[in-house]
Coordinates of C-alpha atoms and ligand atoms in Angstrom, one line a residue:
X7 CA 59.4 105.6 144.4
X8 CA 62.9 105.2 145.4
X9 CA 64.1 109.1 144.7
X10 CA 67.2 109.7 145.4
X11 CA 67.6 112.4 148.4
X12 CA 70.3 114.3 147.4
X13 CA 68.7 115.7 144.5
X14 CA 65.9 118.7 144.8
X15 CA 62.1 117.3 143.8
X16 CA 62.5 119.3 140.4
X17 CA 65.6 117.6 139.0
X18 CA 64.6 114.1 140.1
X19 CA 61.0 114.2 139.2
X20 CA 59.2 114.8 135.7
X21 CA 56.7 117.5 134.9
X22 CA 53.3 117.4 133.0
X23 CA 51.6 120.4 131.6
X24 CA 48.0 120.7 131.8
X25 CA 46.4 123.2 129.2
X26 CA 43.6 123.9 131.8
X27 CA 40.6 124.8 129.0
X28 CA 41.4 120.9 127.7
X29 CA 41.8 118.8 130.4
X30 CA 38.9 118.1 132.1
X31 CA 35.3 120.1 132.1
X32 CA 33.3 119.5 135.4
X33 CA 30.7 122.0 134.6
X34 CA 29.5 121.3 131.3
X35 CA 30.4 124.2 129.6
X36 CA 32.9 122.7 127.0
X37 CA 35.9 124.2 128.2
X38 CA 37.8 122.7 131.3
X39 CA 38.5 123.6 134.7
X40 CA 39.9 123.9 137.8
X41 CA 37.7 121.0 139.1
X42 CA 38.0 119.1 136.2
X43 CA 41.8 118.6 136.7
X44 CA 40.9 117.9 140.7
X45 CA 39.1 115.1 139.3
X46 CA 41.7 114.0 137.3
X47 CA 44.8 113.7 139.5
X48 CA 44.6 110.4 140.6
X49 CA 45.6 109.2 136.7
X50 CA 48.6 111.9 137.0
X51 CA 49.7 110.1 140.2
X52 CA 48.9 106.5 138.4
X53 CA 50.9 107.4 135.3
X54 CA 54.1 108.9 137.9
X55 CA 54.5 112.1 137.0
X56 CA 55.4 114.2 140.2
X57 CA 54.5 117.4 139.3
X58 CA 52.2 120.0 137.4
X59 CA 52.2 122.7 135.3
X60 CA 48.9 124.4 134.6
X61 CA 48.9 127.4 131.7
X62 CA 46.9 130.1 132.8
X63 CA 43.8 130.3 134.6
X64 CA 43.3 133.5 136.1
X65 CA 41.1 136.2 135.1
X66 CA 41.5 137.6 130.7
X67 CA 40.2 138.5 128.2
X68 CA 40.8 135.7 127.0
X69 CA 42.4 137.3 123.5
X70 CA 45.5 134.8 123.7
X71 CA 43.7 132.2 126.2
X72 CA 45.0 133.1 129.1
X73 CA 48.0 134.8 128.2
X74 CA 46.5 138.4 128.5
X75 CA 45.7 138.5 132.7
X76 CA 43.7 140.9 133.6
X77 CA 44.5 140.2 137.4
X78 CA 47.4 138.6 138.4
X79 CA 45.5 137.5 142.0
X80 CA 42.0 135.8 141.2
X81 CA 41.3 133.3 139.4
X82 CA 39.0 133.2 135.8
X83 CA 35.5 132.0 136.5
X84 CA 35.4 130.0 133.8
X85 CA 38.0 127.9 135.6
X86 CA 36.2 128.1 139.2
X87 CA 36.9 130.1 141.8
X88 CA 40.0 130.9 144.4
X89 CA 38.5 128.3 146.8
X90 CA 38.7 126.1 143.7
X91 CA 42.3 126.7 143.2
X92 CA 43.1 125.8 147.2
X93 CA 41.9 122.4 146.6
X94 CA 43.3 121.8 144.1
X95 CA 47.1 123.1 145.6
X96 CA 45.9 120.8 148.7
X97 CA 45.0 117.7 147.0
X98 CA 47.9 117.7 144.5
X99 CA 50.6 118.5 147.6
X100 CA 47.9 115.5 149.2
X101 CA 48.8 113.0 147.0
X102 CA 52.7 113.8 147.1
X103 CA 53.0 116.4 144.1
X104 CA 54.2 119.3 142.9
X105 CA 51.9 122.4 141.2
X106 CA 53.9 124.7 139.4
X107 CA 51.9 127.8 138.0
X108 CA 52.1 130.1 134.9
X109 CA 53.6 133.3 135.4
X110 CA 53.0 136.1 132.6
X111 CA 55.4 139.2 134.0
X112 CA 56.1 140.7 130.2
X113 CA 52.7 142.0 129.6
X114 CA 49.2 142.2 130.9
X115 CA 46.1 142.3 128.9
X116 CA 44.7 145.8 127.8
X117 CA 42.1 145.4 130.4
X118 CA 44.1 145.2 133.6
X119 CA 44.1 147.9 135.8
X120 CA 47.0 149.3 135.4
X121 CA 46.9 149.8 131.6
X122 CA 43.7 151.3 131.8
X123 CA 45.6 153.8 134.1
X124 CA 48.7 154.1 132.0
X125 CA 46.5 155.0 129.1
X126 CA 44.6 157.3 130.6
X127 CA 46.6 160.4 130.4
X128 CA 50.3 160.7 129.9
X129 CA 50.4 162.2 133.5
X130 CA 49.4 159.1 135.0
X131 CA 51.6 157.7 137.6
X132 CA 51.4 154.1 135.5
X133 CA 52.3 155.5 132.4
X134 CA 56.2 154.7 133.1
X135 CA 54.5 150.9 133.8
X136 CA 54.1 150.3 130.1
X137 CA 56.6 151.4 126.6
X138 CA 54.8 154.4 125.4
X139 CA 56.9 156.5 122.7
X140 CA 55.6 159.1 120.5
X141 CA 55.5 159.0 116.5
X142 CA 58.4 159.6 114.5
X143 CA 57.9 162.9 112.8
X144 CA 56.0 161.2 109.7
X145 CA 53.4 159.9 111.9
X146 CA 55.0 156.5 111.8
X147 CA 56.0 153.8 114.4
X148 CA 59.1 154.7 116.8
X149 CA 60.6 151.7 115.5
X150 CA 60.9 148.8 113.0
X151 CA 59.8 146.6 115.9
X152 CA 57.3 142.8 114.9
X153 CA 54.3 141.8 116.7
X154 CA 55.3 137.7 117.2
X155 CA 51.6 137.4 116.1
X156 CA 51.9 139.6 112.8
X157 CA 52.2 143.5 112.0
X158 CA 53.3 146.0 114.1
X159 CA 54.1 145.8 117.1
X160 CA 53.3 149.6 118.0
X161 CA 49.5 150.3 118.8
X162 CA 48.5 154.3 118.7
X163 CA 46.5 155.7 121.0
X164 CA 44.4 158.2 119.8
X165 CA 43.6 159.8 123.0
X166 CA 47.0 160.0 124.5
X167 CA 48.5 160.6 121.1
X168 CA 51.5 158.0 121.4
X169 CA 52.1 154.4 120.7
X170 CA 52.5 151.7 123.2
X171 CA 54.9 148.8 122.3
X172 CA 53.1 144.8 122.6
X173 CA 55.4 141.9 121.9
X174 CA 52.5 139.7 121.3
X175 CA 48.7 140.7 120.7
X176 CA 47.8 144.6 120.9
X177 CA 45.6 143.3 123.5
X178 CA 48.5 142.1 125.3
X179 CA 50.7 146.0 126.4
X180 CA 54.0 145.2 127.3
X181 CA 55.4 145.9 130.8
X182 CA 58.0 148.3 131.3
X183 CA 60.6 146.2 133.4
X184 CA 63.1 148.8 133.3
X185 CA 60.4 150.4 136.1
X186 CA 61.7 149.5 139.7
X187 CA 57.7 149.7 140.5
X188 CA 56.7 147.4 137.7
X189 CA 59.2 144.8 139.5
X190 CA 58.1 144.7 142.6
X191 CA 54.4 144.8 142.0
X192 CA 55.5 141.4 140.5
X193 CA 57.2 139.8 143.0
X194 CA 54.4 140.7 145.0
X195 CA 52.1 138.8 142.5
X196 CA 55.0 136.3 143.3
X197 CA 54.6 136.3 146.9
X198 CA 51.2 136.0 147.1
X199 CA 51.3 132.7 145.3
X200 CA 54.5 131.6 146.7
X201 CA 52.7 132.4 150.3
X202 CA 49.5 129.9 149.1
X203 CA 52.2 127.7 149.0
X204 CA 52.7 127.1 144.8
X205 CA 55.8 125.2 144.2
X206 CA 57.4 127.5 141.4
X207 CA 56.5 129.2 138.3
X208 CA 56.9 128.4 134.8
X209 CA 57.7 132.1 133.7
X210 CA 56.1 132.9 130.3
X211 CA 58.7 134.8 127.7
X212 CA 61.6 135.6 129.8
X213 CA 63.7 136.4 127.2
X214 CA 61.5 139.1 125.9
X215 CA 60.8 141.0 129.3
X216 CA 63.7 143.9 128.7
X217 CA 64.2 145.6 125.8
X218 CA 66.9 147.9 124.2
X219 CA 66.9 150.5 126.0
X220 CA 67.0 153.2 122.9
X221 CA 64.7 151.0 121.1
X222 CA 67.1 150.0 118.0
X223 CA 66.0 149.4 114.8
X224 CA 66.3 145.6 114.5
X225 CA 68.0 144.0 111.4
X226 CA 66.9 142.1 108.9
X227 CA 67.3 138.0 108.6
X228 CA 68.7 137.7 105.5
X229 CA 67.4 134.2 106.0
X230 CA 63.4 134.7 106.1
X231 CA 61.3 132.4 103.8
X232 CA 58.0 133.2 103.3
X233 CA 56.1 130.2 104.8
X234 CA 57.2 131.9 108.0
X235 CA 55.8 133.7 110.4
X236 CA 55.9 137.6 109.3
X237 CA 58.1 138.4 113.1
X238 CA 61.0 136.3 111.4
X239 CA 61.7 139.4 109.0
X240 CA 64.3 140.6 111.3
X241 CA 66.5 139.4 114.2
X242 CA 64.9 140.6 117.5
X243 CA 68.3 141.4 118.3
X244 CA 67.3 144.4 120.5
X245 CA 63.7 143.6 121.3
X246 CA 64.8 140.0 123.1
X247 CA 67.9 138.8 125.2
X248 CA 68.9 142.0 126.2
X249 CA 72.0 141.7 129.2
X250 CA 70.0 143.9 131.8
X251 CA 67.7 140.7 131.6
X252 CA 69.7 138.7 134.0
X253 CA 69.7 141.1 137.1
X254 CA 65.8 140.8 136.6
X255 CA 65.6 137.5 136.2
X256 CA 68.3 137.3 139.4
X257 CA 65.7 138.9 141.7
X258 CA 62.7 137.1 140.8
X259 CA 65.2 134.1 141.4
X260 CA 65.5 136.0 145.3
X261 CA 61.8 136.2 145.7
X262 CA 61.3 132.4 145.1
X263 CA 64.6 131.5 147.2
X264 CA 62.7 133.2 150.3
X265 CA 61.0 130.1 150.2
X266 CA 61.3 126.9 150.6
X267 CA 62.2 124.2 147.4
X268 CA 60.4 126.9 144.6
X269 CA 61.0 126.4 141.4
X270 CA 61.4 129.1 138.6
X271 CA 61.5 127.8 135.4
X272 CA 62.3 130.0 131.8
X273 CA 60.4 129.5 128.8
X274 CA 62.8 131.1 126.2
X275 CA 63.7 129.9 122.7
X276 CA 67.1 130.6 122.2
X277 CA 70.0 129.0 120.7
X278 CA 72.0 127.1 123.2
X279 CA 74.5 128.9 124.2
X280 CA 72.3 132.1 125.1
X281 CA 69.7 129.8 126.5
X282 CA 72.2 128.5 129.0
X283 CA 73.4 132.1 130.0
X284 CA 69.9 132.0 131.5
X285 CA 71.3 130.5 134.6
X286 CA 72.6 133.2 135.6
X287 CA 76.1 134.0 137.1
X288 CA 76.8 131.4 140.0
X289 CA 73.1 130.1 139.0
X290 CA 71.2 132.5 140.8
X291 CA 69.4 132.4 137.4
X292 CA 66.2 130.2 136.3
X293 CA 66.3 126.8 137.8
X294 CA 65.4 125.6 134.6
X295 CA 65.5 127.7 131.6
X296 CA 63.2 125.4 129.3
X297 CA 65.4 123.6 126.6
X298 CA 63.2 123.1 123.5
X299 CA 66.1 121.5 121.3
X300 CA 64.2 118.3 120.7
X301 CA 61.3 120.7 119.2
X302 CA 63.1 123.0 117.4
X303 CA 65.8 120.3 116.0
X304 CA 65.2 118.2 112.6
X305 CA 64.3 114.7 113.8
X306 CA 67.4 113.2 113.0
X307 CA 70.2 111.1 114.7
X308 CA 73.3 113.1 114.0
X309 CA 71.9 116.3 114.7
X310 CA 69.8 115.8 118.2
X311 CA 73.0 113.6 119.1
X312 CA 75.3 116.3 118.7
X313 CA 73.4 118.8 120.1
X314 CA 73.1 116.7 123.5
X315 CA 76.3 116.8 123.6
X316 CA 76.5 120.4 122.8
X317 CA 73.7 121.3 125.4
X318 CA 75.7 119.1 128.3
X319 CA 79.0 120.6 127.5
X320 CA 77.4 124.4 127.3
X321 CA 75.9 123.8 130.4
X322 CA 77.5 125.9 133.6
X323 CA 79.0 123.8 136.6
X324 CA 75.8 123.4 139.4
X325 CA 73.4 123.9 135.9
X326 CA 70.3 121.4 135.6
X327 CA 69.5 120.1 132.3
X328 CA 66.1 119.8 131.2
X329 CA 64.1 118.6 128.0
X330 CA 60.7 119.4 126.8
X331 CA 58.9 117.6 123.6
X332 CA 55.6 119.4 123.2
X333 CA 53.6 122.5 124.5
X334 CA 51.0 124.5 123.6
X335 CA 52.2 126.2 121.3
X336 CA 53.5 123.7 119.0
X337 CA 52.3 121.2 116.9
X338 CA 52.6 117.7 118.5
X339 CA 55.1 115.4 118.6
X340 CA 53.1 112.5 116.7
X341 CA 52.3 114.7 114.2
X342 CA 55.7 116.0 114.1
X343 CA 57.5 112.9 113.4
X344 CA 54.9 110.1 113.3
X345 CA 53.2 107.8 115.1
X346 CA 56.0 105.2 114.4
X347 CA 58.5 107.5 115.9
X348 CA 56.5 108.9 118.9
X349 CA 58.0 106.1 121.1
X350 CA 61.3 106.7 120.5
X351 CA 60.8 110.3 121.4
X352 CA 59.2 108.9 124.7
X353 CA 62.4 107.0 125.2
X354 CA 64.5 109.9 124.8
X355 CA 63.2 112.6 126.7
X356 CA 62.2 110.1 129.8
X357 CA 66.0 108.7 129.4
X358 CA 68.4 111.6 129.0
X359 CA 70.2 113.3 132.0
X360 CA 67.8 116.4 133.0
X361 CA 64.0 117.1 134.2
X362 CA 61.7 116.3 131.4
X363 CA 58.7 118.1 130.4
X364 CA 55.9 116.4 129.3
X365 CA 52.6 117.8 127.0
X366 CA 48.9 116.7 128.2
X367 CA 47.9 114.0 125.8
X368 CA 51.1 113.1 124.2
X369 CA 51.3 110.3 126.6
X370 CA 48.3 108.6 124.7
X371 CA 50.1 110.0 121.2
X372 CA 47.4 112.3 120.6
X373 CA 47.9 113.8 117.1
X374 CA 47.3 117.4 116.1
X375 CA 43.2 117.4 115.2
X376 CA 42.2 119.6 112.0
X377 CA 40.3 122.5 113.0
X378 CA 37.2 123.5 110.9
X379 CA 38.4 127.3 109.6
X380 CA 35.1 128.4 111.0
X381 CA 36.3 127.0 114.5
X382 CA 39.4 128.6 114.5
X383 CA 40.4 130.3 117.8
X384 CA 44.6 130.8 118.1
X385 CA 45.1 134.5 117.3
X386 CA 48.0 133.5 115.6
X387 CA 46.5 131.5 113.6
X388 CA 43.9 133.8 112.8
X389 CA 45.8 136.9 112.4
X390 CA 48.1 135.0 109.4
X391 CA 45.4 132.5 107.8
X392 CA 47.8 131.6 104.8
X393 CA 51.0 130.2 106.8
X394 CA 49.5 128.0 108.7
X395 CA 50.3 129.0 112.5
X396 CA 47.3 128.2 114.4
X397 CA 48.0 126.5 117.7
X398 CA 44.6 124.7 118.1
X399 CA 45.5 121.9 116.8
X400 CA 47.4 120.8 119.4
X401 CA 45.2 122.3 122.3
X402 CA 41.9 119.5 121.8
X403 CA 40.3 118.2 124.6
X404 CA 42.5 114.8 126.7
X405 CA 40.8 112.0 125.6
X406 CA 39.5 110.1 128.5
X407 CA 37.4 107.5 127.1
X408 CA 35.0 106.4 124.2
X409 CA 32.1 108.4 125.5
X410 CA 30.5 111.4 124.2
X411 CA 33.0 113.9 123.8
X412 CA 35.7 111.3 124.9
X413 CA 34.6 112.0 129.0
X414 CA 36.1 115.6 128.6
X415 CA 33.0 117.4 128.8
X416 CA 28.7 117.5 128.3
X417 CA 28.5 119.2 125.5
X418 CA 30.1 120.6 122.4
X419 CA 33.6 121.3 123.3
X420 CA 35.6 124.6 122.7
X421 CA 37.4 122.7 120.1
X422 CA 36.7 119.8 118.3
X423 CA 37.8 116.0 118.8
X424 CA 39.4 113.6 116.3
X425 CA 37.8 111.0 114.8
X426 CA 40.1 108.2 116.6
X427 CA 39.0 109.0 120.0
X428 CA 37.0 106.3 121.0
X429 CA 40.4 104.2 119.9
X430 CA 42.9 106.5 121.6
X431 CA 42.1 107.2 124.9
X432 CA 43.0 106.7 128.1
X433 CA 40.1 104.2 129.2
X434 CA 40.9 101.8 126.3
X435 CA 44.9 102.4 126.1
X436 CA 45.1 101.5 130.4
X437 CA 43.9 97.9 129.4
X438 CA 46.3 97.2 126.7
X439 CA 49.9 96.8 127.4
X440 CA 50.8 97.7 123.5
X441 CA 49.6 101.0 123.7
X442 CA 51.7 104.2 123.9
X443 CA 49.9 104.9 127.1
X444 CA 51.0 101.9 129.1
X445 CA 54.8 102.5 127.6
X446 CA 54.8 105.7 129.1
X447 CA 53.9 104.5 132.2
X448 CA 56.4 101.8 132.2
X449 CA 59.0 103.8 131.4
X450 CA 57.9 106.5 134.1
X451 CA 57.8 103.9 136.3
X452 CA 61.4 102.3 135.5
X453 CA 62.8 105.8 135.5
X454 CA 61.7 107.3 138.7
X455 CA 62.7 104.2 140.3
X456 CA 66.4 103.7 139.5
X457 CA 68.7 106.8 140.3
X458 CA 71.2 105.7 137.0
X459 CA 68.1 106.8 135.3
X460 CA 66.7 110.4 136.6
X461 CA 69.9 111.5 138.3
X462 CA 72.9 109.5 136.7
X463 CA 75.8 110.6 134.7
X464 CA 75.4 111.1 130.8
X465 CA 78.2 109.5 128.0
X466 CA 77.3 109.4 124.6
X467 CA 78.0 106.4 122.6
X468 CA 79.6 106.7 119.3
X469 CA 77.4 105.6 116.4
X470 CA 77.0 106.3 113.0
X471 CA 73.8 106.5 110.7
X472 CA 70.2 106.8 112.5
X473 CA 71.0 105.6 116.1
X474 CA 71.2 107.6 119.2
X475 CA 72.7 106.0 121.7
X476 CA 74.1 107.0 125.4
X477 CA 74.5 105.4 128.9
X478 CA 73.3 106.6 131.9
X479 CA 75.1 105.5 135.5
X480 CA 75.1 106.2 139.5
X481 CA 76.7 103.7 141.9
X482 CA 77.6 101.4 139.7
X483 CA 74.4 100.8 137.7
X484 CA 74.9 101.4 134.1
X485 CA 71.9 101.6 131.7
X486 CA 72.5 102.0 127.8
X487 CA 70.0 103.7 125.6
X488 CA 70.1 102.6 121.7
X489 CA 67.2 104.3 119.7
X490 CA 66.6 104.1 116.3
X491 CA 65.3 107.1 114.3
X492 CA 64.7 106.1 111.3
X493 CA 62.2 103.3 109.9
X494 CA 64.3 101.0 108.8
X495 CA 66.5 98.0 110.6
X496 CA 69.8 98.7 111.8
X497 CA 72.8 97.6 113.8
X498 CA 74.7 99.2 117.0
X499 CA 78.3 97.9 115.8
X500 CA 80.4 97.0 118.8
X501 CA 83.2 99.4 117.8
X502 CA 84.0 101.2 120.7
X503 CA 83.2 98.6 123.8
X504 CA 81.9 95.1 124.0
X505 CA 78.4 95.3 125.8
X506 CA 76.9 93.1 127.8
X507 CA 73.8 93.3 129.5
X508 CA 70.0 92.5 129.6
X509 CA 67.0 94.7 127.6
X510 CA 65.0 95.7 130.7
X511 CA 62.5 97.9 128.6
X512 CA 61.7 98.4 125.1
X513 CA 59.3 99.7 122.6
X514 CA 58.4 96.1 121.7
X515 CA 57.7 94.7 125.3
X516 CA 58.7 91.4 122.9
X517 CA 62.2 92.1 123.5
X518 CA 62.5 92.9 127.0
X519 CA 64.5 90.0 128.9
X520 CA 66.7 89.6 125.6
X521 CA 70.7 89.3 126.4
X522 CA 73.1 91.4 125.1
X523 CA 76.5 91.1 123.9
X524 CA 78.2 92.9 121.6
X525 CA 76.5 94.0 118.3
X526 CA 73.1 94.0 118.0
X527 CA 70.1 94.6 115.7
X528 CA 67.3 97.0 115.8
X529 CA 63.9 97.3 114.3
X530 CA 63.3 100.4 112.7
X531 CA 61.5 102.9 114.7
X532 CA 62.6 100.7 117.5
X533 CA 64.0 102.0 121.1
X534 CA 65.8 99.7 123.7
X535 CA 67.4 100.4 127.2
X536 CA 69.8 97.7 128.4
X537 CA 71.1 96.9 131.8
X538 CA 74.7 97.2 131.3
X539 CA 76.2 93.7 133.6
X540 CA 77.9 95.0 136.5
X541 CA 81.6 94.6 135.2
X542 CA 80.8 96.7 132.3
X543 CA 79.8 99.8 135.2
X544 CA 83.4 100.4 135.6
Ligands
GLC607 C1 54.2 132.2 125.4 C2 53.0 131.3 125.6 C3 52.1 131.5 124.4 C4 51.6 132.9 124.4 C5 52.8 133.9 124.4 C6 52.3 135.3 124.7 O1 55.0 131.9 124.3 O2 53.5 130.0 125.7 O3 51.0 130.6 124.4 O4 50.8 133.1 123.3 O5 53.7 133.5 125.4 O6 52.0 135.3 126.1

C-alpha cells in the first residue's frame, strides 16, 4: 500500500472493531476469543484494514460485557489468557497492523478491588476513589441524577449508610476522577499496556468521567418522548462535559505521548461543536474524539451534507477528522437504512477526509438478528423491555461461512444467528464480485492506495435534492464522490463546474470505466467516484 509518509498510521489508515465474544470462538464454548480473532487476522489484512480495535476482554463480571472490569491488568479467561493476548499484539504488529485496546477509566465493576475497599467502611483510604454522598434528609437520593441504563443512578449502601453515584449499571461504581490517586492508578493501567507495546486506546465514555463538582440537579428536556430511553428526561448538563474534563483528558494524552505513535481515541456523543472541544487546547486533547454524526444524523442528503461541512469547518487547525458508521451499541447500519442503501454508506465513510471506523460484520451487510426475549442479554435492553434498547441485535456472531453456526463456533452460540447466513458470509461473498463484501474490499483497496483519497483535501459540491457529492485531491489528483441517497434515479446538474473524468469505482462494477462530462445520471441507491481528468485538478 502506497501510504503517504507524512501522515501518522492513524490518520492514513482505517480501523475495524472487533466485538471480541462475536468474532471468532476457538474453544467451543459459543462465545469468542482471543485465539479466535488470531485465527482470523489474515481476512483483516486481506480485506485492508490496518488496524484493530477489540472491546473489552479483561476480567468482569460480565454485567455490561465487558464494560464492568474487574482488573484493569489480566485478561478474562473466557477470552484466553495474558500469553494469549501477546500473540495476538505480535502477530497483528507481524502482519503490519495496528491493535488499539478498550480503555474503561469512568468506572469499574462492583467487584474490583478497589470498590470492595471503598465500600467497606467510610474510613477506608479508597473511599475518596469512588462518588459516595449521603441521603438528603428524606432518605432520598443526593441528586436528580439517570442511570443511562434506567432509574437511579444512586445505589445505597446499607452498610456504609450512603449512596454511591453509577453512570451506567449499579454494577458499574463510578470513579472519582477528581481524586489525584484515582488518575494515576490509571495511567498506570495505561503504562502497563502502552509498555506491552498496544498502539492506543479507544477510551470508553470520556465525556462522562468528571462530574459537577456540587452535584447539580440536572434539568429537564422539555424535549423527551416517551419511546426514549428513561436517562433522556433531563439534560446531563452537570453529570457530562464538565470543563475540568479537558486537563484529564490532557494528561492521559501525556502518558500515551511518552510513547511512541499511540493513539487515544474518545468515544463521546456530543453535538459538534463540544465534541470538537475534545481536542483539546493546541490538540493535546484525544487524537480522535469519535465523530458518530453519520449514526446519530437522519439518513438524508441535505442534512449529512451540511453537517460535513459543519464538522470540517468546527474542526481546530492540526484537528483529525474521523467517521464511524456502526458499534456495538447501535443498531446496524443495514438495518438502519437498508440493504439498498448500505453501499452508499460504504462509499461515504471509506471516501470522506478523516480515519474511518468500521463495525465487525457490516463489511458483509450483516443486519441486526431478532433476539428470542428469552435470549435476551444487553442490560439495557433488559432493564427497559418496552422501548426497545437492547444492543444484541447487533452483537451476533461474524458470519464466516455456511457451516454450522456460520464457522463462528461448535456449539450453540451466546446469541443466535440469522436465518441468511449460509447466503451472507464471508466464504460465499469472497467468490462473488457483486457482493457487499468484495465492494468493501475494492474500495479499501482503492482508498488506501491513492493519497487524494485517505489524506486529500475535502470541497463539497453543490447539489440539490438526494445527492451528496464532494471531491477529494493531493498533488494534483482529484477524485469526485456523487452518492445518491435516495431510491430513485437522479441527476448531478453541471451547474457549478463542467466535469470530466472517468468512473474508477462504483456500486454497480457495471459502470466503472464510464466517461464523464458534464451532467450525469444516477441510479437510485447508486454511489460513483470519478477520476477527475487532470486539467480539471487545478
Ligand atoms: C460505552 C460502551 C457501552 C457500555 C457503556 C458503559 O458506551 O460502548 O457498550 O455499555 O460505555 O461502559
Amino acid at each position: 500500500m502506497k501510504q503517504d509518509q507524512n501522515y501518522l498510521w492513524w490518520q492514513s489508515g482505517i480501523i475495524y472493531q472487533v466485538y471480541p465474544r462475536s468474532f471468532q470462538d476457538s474453544d467451543g464454548d459459543g462465545v469468542g476469543d482471543l485465539c479466535g480473532i488470531i485465527s482470523r487476522l489474515d481476512y483483516l489484512k486481506w480485506l485492508g484494514i490496518t488496524a484493530v480495535w477489540v472491546s473489552p476482554i479483561y476480567p468482569s463480571p460480565m454485567a455490561d460485557f465487558g464494560y464492568d472490569i474487574s482488573d484493569y491488568c489480566g485478561i478474562h479467561p473466557l477470552f484466553g489468557t495474558m500469553d494469549d493476548f501477546d500473540k495476538l499484539l505480535k502477530e497483528v504488529h507481524k502482519r503490519d497492523m495496528k491493535l488499539i485496546l478498550d480503555l474503561v477509566p469512568n468506572h469499574t465493576s462492583h467487584k474490583h478491588a478497589w470498590f470492595e475497599e471503598s465500600r467497606s467502611s467510610k474510613d477506608s483510604p479508597k473511599r475518596d476513589w469512588y462518588i459516595w454522598q449521603d441521603a438528603q434528609e428524606d432518605g432520598s437520593e443526593p441528586n436528580n441524577w439517570l442511570s443511562v441504563f434506567g432509574g437511579s443512578a444512586w445505589e445505597w449502601d446499607k452498610q456504609t449508610e450512603q449512596y454511591y453515584y453509577h453512570a451506567f449499571l449499579k454494577e458499574q461504581p463510578d470513579l472519582n476522577w477528581r481524586n489525584p490517586e484515582v488518575q494515576q492508578a490509571m495511567f498506570d493501567v495505561m503504562r502497563f499496556w502502552l509498555d506491552k507495546g498496544v498502539d492506543g486506546f479507544r477510551v470508553d465514555v470520556m465525556w462522562h468521567m468528571i462530574k459537577d463538582e456540587k452535584l447539580r440537579d440536572n434539568p429537564a428536556n422539555p424535549d423527551y418522548k416517551a419511546h426514549q430511553a428513561t436517562y433522556e428526561q433531563l439534560i446531563p448538563a452537570y453529570s457530562t462535559d464538565q470543563p475540568e474534563i479537558h486537563n484529564i483528558v490532557a494528561k492521559m494524552r501525556e502518558v500515551t505521548d511518552a510513547y511512541e505513535e499511540r493513539v487515544l481515541i474518545g468515544e463521546i456523543y456530543l453535538p459538534v461543536h463540544r465534541l470538537v472541544t475534545y481536542y483539546g487546547q493546541n490538540n493535546n486533547g484525544a487524537h480522535l474524539p469519535f465523530n458518530f454524526t453519520l449514526i446519530t444524523l437522519d439518513w438524508d442528503a441535505r442534512s449529512i451534507s451540511s453537517h460535513v461541512d459543519e464538522y470540517e469547518g468546527a474542526l481546530p487547525e492540526g484537528g483529525w477528522p474521523n467517521w464511524v458508521i456502526g458499534n456495538h451499541d447501535q443498531p446496524r447500519i443495514t438495518s438502519r437504512i437498508g440493504r439498498e442503501q448500505a453501499k452508499v454508506a460504504a462509499m461515504l465513510l471509506l471516501t470522506l477526509r478523516g480515519t474511518p471506523t468500521l463495525y465487525y460484520g457490516d463489511e458483509l451487510g450483516m443486519r441486526d438478528v431478532p433476539i428470542p426475549a428469552d435470549r435476551i442479554q444487553d442490560p439495557q435492553g433488559l432493564n427497559m423491555p418496552d422501548k426497545d434498547l437492547s444492543r444484541d441485535p447487533a452483537r451476533t456472531p461474524m458470519q464466516w461461512s455456511e457451516k454450522d453456526y456460520a464457522g463462528f463456533t461448535t456449539t450453540e452460540p451466546w446469541l443466535p444467528l440469522p436465518n441468511n447466513y449460509q447466503r451472507v458470509n464471508v466464504e460465499v461473498q469472497k467468490e462473488d464480485q457483486y457482493s457487499m463484501l468484495s465492494f468493501y474490499r475494492r474500495l479499501i483497496k482503492l482508498r488506501q492506495q491513492e493519497p487524494a483519497l485517505h489524506v486529500g483535501d475535502y470541497q463539497p459540491v453543490i447539489t440539490s435534492g438526494p445527492l451528496v457529492a464532494y471531491t477529494r485531491e493531493k498533488d494534483g489528483k482529484k477524485f469526485m464522490v456523487v452518492l445518491n441517497l435516495s431510491h430513485k434515479p437522479c441527476t448531478l446538474k453541471e451547474e457549478h463546474q463542467h466535469y470530466t473524468g472517468k468512473v474508477v469505482l462504483a456500486t454497480d462494477p457495471e459502470r466503472e470505466g464510464e466517461a464523464v462530462k458534464g451532467s450525469f445520471n444516477l441510479y437510485g441507491d447508486e454511489g460513483i467516484l470519478v477520476e477527475l481528468a487532470k486539467s480539471m485538478a487545478y
